Short mmCIF file of C-alpha atoms in Angstrom, two decimals:
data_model
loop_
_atom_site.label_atom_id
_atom_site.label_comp_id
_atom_site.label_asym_id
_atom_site.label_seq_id
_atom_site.Cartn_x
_atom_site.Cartn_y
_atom_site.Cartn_z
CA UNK A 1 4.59 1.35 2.41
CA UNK A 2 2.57 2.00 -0.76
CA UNK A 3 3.42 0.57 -3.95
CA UNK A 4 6.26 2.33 -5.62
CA UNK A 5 6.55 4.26 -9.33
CA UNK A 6 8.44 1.15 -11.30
CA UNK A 7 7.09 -1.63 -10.04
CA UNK A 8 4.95 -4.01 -11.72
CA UNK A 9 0.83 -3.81 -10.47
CA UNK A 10 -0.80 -6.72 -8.44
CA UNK A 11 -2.79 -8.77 -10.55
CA UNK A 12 -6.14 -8.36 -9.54
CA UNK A 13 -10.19 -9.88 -10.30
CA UNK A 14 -13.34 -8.12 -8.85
CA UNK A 15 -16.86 -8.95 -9.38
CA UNK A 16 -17.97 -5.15 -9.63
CA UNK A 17 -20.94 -3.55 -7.61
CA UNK A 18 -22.33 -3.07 -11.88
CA UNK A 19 -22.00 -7.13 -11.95
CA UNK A 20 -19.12 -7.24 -14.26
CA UNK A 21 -16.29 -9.13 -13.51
CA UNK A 22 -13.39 -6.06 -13.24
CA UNK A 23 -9.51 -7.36 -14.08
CA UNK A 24 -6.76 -5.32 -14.51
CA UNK A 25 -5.84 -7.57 -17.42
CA UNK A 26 -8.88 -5.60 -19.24
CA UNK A 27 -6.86 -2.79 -19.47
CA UNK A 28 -3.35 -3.65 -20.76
CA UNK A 29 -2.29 -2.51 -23.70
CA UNK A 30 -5.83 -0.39 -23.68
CA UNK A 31 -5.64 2.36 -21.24
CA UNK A 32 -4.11 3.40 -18.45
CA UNK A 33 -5.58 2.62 -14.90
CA UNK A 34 -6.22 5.01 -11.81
CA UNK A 35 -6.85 2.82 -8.99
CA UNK A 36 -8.74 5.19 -5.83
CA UNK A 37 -8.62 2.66 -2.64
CA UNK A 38 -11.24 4.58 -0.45
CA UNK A 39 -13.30 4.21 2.88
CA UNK A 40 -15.95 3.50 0.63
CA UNK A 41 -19.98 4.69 0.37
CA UNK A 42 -20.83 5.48 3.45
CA UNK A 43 -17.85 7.69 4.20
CA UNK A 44 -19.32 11.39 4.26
CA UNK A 45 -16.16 12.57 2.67
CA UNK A 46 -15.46 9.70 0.14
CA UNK A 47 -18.92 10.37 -1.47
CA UNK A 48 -17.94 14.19 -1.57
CA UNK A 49 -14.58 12.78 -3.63
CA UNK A 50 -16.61 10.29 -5.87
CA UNK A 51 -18.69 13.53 -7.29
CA UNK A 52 -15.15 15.10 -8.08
CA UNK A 53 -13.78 12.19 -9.68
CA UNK A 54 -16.86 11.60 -11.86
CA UNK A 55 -17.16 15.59 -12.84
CA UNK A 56 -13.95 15.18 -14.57
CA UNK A 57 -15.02 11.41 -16.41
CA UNK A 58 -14.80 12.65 -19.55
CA UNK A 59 -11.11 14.59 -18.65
CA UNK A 60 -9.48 11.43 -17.60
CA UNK A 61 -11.04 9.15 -20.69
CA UNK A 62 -9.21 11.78 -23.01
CA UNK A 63 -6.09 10.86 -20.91
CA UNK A 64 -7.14 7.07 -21.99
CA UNK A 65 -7.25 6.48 -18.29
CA UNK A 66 -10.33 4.71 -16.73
CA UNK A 67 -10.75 5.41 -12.81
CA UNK A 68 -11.39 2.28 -10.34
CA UNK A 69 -12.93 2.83 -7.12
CA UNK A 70 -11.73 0.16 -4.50
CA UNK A 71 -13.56 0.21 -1.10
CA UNK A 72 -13.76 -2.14 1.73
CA UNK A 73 -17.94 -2.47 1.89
CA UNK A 74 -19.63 -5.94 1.64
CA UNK A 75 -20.66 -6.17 -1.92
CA UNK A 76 -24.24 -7.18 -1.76
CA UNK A 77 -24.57 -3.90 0.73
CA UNK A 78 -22.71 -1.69 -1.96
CA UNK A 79 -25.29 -3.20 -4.48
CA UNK A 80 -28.28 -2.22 -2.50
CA UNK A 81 -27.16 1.08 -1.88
CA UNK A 82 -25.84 1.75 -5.53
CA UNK A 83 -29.78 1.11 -6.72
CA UNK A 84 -30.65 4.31 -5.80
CA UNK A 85 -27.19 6.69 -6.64
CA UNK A 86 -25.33 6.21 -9.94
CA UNK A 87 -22.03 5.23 -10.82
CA UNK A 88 -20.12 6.34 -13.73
CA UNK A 89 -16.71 4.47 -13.01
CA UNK A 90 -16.10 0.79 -11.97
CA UNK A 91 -16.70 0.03 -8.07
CA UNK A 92 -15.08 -2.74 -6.59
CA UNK A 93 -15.58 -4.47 -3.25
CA UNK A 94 -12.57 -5.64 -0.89
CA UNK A 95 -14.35 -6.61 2.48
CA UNK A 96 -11.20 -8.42 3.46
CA UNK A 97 -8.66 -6.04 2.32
CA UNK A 98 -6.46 -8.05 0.58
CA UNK A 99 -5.86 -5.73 -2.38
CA UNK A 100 -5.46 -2.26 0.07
CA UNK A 101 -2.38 -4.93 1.68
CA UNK A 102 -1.01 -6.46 -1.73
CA UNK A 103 -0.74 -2.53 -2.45
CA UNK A 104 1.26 -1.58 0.02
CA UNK A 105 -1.50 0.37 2.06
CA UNK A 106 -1.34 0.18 6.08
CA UNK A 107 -3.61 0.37 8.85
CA UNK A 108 -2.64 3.61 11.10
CA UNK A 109 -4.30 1.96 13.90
CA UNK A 110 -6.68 2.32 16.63
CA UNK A 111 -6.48 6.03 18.00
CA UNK A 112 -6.37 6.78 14.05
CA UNK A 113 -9.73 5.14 14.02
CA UNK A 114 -11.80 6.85 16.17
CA UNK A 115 -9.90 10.22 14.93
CA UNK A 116 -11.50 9.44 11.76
CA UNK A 117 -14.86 8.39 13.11
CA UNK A 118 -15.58 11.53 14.80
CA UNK A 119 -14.35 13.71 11.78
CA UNK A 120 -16.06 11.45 9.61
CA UNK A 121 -19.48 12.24 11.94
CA UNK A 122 -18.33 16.15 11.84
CA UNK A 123 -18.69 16.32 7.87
CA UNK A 124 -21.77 14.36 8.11
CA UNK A 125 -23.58 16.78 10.36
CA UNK A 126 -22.21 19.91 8.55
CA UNK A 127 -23.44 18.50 5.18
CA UNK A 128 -26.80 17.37 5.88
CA UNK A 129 -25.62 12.98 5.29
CA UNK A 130 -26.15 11.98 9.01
CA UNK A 131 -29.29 11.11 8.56
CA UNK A 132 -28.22 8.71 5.13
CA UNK A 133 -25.18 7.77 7.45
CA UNK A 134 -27.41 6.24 10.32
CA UNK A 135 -29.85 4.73 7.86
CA UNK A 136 -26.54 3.03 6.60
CA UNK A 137 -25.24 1.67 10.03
CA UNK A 138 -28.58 0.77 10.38
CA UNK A 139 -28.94 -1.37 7.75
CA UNK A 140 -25.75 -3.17 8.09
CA UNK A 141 -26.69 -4.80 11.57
CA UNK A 142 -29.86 -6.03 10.15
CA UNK A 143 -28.63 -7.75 7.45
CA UNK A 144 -25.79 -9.17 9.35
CA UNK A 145 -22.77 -6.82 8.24
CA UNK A 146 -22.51 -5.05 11.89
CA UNK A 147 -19.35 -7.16 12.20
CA UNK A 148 -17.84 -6.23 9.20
CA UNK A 149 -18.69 -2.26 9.59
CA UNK A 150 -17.50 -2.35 13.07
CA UNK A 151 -13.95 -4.08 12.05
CA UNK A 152 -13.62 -1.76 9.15
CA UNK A 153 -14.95 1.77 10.46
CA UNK A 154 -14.46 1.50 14.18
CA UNK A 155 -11.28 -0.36 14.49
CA UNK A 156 -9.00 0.16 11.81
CA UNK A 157 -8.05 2.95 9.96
CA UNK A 158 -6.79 2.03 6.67
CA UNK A 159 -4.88 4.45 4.68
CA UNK A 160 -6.64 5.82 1.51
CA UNK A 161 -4.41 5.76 -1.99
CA UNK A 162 -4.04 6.82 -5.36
CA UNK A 163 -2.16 4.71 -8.16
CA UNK A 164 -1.22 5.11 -11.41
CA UNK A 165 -1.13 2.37 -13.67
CA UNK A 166 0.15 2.57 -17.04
CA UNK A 167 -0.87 0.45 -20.33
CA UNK A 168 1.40 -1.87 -19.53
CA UNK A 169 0.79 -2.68 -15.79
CA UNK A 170 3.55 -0.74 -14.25
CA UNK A 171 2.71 2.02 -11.80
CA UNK A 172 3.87 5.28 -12.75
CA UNK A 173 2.32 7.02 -9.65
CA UNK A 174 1.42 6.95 -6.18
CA UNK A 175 0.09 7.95 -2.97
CA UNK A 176 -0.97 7.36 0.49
CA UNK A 177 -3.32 9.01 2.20
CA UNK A 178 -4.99 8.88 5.81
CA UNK A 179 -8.52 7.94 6.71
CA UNK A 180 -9.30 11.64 6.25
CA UNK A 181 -7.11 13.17 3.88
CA UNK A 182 -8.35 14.70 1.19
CA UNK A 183 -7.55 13.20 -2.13
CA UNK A 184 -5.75 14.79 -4.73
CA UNK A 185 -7.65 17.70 -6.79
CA UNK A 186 -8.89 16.49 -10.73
CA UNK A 187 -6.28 19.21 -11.69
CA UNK A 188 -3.21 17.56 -10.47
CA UNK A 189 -3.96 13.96 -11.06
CA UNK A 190 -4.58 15.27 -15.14
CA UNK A 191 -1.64 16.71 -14.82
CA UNK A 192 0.27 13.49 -13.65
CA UNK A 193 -1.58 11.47 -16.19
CA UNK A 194 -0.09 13.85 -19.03
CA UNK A 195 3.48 13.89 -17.41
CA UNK A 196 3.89 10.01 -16.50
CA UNK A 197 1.83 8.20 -18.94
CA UNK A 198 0.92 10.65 -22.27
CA UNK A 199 -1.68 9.50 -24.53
CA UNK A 200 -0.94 7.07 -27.21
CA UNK A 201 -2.61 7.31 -30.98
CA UNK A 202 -2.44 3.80 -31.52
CA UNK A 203 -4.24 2.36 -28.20
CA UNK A 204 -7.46 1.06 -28.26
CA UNK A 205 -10.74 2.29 -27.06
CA UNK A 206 -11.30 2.27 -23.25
CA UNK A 207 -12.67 -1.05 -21.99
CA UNK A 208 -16.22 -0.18 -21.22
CA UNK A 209 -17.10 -3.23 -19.52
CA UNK A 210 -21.07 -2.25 -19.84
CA UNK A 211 -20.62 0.82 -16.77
CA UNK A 212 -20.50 3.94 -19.35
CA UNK A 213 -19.75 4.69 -22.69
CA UNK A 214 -16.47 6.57 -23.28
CA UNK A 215 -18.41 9.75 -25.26
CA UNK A 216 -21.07 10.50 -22.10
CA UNK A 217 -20.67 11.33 -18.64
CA UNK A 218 -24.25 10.50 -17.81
CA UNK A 219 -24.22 8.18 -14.72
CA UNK A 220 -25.20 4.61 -15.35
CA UNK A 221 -27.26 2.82 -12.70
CA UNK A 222 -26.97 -0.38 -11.47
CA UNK A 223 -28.89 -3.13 -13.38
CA UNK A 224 -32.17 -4.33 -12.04
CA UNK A 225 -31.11 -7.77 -13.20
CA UNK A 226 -28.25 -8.41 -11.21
CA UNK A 227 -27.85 -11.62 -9.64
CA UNK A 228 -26.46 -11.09 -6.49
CA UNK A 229 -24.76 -14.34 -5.60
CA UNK A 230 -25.11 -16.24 -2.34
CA UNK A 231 -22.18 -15.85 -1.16
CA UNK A 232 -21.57 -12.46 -1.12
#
């Protein structure tokens, strides 16, 4: 079961597809934290709910709240694919899923799975990302990460959420979602923001942690000077 409203937030440190090194620490005491645990990049529909969340940036840095995107892909893979479409809020990689678990987020299993594959394969079609879709799967068995896609897209079907994290590292808000679901509208999450954790005169700026600066919405790339490190 998700992570309930009241309890304290898992500790957690991410190297960042960016290249910064993303702790929830950062934020305490600075701004409040909405944590998006997705199917990641090459999910047709998760890249349709990235462009939401980012229309709204500067919305949610009013609410002093900076949005985390959490996704199961293989760093270096996010990295390569990030060179070419920007980013505006911190992406973090969890190949092994330990933070979707520590969260309280379960896998609906295998008949789930290939539910969501064909849907997933659906949206593509109908909005013209097949082609970027294949080119994806493609690239992931030649550089080694068929395993990994295959465990993550074909066999399991772990459930999407949304969690609010107050100033303090307690979570004021959350929710579970399937494969497919679509995520809460820009609207309602504001709305939440205001209602469970209301801006504070005396917090600091937003951690910008060198992805975008809190007065722009203009998408920042990833840097060309990223050292990718072996291991990833």
């Amino acid at each position: 079961m998700i992570i309930q409203s009241g309890a304290a937030a898992p500790p957690f440190k991410l190297e960042s597809v960016q290249g910064s090194i993303v702790s929830l620490a950062d934020y305490k005491g600075k701004s409040n934290v909405l944590l998006w645990f997705s199917r990641g990049f090459a999910c047709a529909f998760c890249r349709a709910y990235m462009t939401q969340l980012q229309s709204a940036a500067s919305d949610f840095r009013a609410q002093q709240t900076e949005v985390i995107q959490v996704s199961a892909n293989v760093l270096t893979r996010a990295r390569q694919y990030f060179q070419t479409s920007p980013l505006i809020f911190p992406y973090l990689c969890d190949p092994e899923k330990r933070l979707y678990s520590a969260y309280g987020l379960e896998d609906r299993g295998l008949v789930e799975a290939g539910k969501s594959n064909l849907g997933g394969a659906v949206y593509a079609a109908q909005t013209g990302q097949f082609g970027s879709i294949s080119q994806s799967m493609t690239s992931d068995v030649l550089n080694g990460a068929f395993l990994q896609r295959l465990h993550h897209y074909a066999l399991t079907a772990v459930e999407q959420g949304l969690i609010l994290i107050d100033k303090e590292g307690i979570v004021r808000w959350s929710k579970a979602l399937g494969p497919l679901e679509n995520i809460t509208d820009n609207k309602t999450l504001l709305e939440t923001i205001a209602r469970t954790c209301p801006p504070t005169r005396s917090s600091a700026a937003n951690p910008s942690l060198s992805i975008a600066k809190a007065d722009t919405d203009k998408p920042i790339g990833v840097a060309t000077d990223v050292t990718l490190p072996r291991s990833a």
